[in-house]
Short mmCIF file of C-alpha atoms in Angstrom, two decimals:
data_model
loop_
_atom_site.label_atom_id
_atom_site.label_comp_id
_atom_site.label_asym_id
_atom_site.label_seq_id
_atom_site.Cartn_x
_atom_site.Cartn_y
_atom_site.Cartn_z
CA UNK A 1 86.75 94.64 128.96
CA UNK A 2 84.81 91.45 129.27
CA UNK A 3 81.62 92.81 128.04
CA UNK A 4 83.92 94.01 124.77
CA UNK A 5 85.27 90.44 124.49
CA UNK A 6 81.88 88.90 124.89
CA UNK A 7 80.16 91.14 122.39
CA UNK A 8 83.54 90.23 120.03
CA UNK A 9 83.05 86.36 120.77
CA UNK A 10 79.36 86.84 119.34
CA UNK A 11 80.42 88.54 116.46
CA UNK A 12 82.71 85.49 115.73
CA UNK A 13 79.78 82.91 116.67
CA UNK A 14 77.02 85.14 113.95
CA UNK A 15 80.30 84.34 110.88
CA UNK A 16 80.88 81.31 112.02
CA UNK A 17 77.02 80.23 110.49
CA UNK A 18 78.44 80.94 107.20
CA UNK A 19 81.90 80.84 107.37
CA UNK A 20 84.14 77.99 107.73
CA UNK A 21 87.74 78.30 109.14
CA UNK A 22 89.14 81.32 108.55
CA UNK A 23 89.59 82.62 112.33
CA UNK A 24 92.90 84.17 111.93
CA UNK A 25 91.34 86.56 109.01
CA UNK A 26 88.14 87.57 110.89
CA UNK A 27 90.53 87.62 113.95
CA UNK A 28 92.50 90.22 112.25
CA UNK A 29 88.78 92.30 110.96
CA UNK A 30 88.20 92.40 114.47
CA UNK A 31 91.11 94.13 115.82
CA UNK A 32 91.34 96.29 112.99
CA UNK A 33 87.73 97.69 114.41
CA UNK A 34 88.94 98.09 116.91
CA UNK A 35 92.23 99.56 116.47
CA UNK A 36 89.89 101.72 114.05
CA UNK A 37 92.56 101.35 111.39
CA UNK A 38 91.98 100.10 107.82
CA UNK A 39 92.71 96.53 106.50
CA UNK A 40 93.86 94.71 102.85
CA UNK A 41 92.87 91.31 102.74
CA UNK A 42 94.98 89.64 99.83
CA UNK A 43 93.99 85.89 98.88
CA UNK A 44 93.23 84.09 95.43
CA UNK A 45 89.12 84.21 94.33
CA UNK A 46 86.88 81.87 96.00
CA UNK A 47 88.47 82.01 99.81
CA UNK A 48 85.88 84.37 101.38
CA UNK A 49 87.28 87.01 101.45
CA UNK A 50 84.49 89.84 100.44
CA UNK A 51 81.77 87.62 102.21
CA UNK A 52 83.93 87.74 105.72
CA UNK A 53 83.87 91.47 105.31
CA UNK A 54 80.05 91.66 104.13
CA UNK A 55 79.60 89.72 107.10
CA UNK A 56 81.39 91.34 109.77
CA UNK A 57 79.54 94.80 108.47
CA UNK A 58 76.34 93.08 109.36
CA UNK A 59 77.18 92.02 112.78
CA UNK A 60 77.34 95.74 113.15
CA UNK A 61 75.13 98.67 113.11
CA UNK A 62 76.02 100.99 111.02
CA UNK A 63 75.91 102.45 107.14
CA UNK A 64 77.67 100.20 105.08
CA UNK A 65 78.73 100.97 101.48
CA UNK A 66 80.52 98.40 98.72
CA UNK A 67 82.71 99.81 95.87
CA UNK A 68 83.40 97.19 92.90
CA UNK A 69 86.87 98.86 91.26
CA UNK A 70 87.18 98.69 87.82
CA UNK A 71 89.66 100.06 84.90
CA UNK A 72 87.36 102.34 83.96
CA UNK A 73 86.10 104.07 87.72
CA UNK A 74 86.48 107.64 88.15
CA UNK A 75 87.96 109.52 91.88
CA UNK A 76 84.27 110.74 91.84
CA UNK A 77 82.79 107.64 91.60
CA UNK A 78 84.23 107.08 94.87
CA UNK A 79 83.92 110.24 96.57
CA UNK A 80 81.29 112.42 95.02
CA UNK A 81 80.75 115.27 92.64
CA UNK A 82 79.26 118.50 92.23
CA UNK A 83 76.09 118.60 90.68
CA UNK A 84 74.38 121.98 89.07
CA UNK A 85 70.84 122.64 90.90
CA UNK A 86 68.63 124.28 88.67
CA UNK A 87 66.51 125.55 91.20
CA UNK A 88 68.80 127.69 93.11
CA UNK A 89 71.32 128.02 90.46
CA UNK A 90 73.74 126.70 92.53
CA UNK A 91 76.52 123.72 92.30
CA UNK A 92 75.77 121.08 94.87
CA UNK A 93 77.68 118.62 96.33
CA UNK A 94 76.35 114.60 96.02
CA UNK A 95 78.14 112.66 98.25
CA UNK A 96 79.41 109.34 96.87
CA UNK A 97 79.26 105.57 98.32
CA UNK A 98 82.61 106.71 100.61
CA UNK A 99 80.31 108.63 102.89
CA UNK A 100 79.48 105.47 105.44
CA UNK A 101 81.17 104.19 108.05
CA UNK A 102 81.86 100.37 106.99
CA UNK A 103 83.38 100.20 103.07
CA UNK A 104 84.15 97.54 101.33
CA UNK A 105 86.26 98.15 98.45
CA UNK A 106 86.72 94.81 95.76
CA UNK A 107 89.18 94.69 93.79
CA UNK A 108 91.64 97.89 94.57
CA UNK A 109 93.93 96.93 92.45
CA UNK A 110 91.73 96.75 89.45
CA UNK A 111 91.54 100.85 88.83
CA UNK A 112 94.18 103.13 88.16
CA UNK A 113 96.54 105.41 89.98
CA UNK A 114 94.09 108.61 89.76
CA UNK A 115 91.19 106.20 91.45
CA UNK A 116 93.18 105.14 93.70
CA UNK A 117 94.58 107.85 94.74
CA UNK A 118 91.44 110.10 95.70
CA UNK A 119 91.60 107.38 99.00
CA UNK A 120 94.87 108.78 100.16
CA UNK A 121 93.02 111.58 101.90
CA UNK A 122 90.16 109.90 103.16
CA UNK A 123 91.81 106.83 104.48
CA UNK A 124 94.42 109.17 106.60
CA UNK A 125 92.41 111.97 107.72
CA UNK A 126 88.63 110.62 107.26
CA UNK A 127 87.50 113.84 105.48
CA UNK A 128 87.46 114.94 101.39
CA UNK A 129 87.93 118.03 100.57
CA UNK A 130 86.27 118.89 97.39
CA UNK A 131 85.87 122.43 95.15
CA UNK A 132 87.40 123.99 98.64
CA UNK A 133 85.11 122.66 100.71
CA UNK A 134 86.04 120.20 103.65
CA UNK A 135 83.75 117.36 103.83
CA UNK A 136 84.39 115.53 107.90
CA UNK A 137 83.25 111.55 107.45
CA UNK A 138 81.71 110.18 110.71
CA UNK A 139 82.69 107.86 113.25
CA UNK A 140 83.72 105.07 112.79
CA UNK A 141 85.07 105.02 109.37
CA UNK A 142 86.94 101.95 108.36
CA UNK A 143 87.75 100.55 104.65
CA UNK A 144 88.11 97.14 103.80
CA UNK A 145 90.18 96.59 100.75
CA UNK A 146 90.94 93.06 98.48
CA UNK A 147 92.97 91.89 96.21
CA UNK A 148 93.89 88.98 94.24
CA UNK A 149 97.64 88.13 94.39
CA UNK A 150 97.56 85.55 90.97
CA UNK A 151 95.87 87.31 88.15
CA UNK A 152 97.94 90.53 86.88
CA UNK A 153 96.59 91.29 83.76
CA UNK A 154 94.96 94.88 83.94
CA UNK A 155 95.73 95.34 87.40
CA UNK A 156 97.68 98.60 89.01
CA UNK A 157 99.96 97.81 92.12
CA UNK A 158 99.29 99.76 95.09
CA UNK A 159 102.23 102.61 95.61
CA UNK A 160 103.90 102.22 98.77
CA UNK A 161 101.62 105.29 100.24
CA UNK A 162 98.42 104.17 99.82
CA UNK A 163 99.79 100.44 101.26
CA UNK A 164 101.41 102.38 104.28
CA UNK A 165 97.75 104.19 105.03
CA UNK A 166 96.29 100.14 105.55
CA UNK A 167 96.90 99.00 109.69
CA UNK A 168 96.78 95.43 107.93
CA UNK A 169 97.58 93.22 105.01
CA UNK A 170 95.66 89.70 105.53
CA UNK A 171 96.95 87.18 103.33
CA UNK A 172 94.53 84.43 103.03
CA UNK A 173 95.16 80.98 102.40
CA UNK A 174 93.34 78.00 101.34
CA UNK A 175 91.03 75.68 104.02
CA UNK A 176 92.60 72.98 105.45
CA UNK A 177 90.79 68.99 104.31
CA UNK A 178 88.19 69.23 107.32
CA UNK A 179 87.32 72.81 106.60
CA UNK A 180 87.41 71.88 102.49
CA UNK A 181 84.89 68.77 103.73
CA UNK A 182 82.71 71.03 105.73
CA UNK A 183 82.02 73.81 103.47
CA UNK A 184 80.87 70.59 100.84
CA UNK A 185 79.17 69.05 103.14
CA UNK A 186 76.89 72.89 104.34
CA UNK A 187 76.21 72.75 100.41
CA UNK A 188 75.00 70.00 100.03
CA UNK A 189 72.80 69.77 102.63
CA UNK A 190 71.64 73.25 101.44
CA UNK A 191 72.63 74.47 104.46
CA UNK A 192 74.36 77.43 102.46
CA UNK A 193 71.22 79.10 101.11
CA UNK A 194 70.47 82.91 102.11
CA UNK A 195 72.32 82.15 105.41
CA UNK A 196 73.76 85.44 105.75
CA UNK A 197 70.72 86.50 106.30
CA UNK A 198 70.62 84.98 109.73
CA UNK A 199 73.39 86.86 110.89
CA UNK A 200 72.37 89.21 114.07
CA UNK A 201 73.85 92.28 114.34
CA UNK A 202 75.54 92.36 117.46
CA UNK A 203 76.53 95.91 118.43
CA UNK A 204 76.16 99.58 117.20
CA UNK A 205 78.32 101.94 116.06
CA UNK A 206 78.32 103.54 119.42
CA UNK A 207 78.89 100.45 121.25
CA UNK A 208 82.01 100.44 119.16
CA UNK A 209 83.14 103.72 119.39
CA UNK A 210 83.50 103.25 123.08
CA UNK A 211 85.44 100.07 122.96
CA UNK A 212 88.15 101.78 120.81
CA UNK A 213 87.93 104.28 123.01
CA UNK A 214 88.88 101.47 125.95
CA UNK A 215 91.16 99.54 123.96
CA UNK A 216 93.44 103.36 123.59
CA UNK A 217 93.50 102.89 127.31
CA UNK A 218 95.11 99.20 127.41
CA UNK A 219 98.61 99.23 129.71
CA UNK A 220 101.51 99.12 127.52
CA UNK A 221 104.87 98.62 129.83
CA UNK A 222 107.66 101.04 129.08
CA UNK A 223 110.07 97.59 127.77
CA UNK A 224 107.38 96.98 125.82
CA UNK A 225 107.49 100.25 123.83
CA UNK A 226 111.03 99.81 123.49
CA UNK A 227 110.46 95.89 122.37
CA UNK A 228 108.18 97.47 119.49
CA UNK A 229 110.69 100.19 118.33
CA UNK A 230 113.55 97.66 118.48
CA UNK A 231 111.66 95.80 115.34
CA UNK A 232 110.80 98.64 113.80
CA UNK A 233 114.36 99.51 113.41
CA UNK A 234 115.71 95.94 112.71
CA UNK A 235 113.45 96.68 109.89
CA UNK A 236 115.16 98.98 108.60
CA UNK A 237 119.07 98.07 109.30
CA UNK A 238 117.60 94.37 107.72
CA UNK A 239 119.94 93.48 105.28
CA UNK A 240 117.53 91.35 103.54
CA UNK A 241 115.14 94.13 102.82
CA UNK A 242 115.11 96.79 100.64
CA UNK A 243 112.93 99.05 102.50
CA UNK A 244 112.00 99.23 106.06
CA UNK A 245 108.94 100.17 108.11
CA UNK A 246 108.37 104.05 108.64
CA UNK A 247 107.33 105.23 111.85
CA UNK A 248 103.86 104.80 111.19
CA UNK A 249 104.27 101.24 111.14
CA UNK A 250 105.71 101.82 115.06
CA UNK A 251 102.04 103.74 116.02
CA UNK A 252 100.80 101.30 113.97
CA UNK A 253 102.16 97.80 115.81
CA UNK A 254 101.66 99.72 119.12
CA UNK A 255 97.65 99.82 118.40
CA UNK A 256 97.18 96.62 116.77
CA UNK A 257 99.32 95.19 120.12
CA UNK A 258 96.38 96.61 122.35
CA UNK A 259 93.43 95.11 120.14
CA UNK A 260 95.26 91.89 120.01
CA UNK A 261 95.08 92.14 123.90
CA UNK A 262 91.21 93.15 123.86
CA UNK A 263 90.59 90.81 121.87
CA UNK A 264 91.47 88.33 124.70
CA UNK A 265 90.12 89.91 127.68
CA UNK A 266 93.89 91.75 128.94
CA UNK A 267 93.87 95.38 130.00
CA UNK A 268 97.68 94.90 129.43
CA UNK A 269 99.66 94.40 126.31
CA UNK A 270 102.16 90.81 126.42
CA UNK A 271 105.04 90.21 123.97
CA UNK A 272 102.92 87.25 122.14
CA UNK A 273 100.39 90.44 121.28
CA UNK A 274 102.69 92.62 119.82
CA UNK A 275 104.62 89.09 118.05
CA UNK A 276 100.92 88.36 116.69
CA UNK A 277 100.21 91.65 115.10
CA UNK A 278 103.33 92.15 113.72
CA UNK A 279 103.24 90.37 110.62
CA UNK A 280 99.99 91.47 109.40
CA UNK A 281 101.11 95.38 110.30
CA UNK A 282 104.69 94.81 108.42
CA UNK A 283 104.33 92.49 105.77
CA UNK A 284 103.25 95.14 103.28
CA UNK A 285 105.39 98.08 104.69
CA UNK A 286 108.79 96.38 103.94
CA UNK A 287 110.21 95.53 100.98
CA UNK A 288 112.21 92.44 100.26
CA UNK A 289 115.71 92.94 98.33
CA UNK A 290 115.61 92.05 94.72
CA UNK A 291 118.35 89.03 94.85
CA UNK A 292 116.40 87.71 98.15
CA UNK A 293 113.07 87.73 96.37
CA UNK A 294 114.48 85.56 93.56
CA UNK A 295 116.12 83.23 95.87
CA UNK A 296 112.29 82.60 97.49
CA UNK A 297 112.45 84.67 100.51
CA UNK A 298 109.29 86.27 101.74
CA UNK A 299 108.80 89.40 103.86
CA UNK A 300 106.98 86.69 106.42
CA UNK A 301 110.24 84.88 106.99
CA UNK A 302 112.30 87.88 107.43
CA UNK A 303 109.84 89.60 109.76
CA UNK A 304 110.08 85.77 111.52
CA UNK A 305 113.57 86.12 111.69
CA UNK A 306 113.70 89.59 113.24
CA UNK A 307 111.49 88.55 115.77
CA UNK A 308 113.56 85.61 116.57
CA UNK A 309 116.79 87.92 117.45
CA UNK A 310 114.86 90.61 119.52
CA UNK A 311 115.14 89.73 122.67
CA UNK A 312 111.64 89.15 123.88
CA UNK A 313 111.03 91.53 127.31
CA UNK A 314 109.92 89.94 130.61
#
């Protein structure tokens, strides 16, 4: 466990020569590798939010694959297509940009319903299956997704399914004045310029296979289990929300709970870990209730509130 959180710490160090502030989002990168579940990082343009995930790919070795969504991308853009061999006569499948282990998709609410649905089966069950063939990605597979929360116009909203398939929604905010001074201050000193390129990569795909394999074996206590379903449901008997978390959202919080607790050097899950993850692991499975939306109420506050009446196990 401490060689994972060292290894994590210097993965944080190699962004941190680019990026300014932003912890809690590469925070939340980070335990989404290792909970290897997929992540939607929402924010307006111009907060970092498709260098972070550049970045983080980069710290780490393995095949890494960007997909830039637009109105007019096709499903086999995304995931391939079968193309006629003239030589043997024969269709053959060409494998499309999905087919690495680190993707970074811009945009994802730029395309259509059809483009955006040929990730349903991928992002669930890591394989295509294409012409009636069954195509298995490798390990480890993750998707990084953004979106811009201001700009509407020619944008499709995510259906509930494809949100439910993401372990987190990020929202990212704006730097704070010292953060807003720094990142001036790195440009004007040119100290901006082709800096990503001295990010290290830090560990292999291997490397990380085994520490999601370690973080599955973090010590959960049997209150705690019952602390997590106890929000789940208050979820759904909410009377401020329209729709509540499924029971992936449960498997969900439980694995987010453990890489919050990797993440700081625990072979045990705590109440503040499962608290911690479970805004970024709700906030996009619930739905807020039409007359509590207008009045200004966010799915953050409610999930706040449910966490304040759960009784927090000791």
């Amino acid at each position: 466990m401490k060689e994972l959180q060292q290894s994590l710490e210097q993965v944080k160090s190699e962004i941190g020569k680019v990026i300014v502030g932003q912890e809690s989002m590469i925070e939340h990168l980070l335990a989404a590798l290792l909970a290897n579940g997929h992540v939607l990082i929402e924010g307006v343009p111009g907060v970092a939010k498709t260098i972070t995930a550049k970045l983080i790919a980069k710290t780490i070795e393995v095949g890494f694959s960007r997909i830039q969504f637009t109105p007019d991308l096709m499903p086999s853009d995304i995931l391939g297509t079968s193309v006629f061999n003239v030589k043997t006569s024969e269709f053959e499948f060409k494998k499309g940009p999905v087919f690495s282990n680190f993707i970074l998709i811009d945009e994802i609410n730029r395309s259509p319903a059809k483009t955006q649905a040929a990730l349903f089966e991928v992002m669930e069950e890591r394989q295509i299956t294409m012409d009636g063939n069954r195509y298995q990605l490798e390990e480890p597979f993750l998707v990084v997704a953004t979106q811009n929360p201001i700009e509407h116009e020619g944008t499709y909203r995510l259906p509930e399914a494809q949100l439910d398939r993401f372990l987190f929604k990020i929202n990212v905010g704006y730097p704070n004045l010292q953060q807003e001074l720094e990142i001036i201050k790195n440009q004007h000193e040119n100290k901006l310029e082709d800096k990503s390129d001295a990010v290290q990569r830090v560990i292999n795909g291997i490397q990380l296979k085994n520490y999601q394999n370690l973080v599955k074996d973090i010590l959960v206590e049997p209150q705690l289990l019952e602390y997590i379903a106890k929000i789940i449901v208050n979820t759904r008997e909410n009377q401020f929300l329209y729709l509540g978390a499924s029971p992936r959202a449960s498997l969900a919080l439980l694995t987010a709970s453990k890489a919050f607790a990797a993440i700081r050097g625990r072979d045990f899950v705590t109440p503040e870990d499962i608290k911690e993850a479970s805004y970024a692991v709700l906030r996009h499975r619930v739905m807020v209730s039409p007359e509590r939306e207008m009045e200004g109420l966010t799915a953050d506050e409610i999930i706040k509130q449910i966490l304040e009446t759960i009784e927090i196990p000791r």
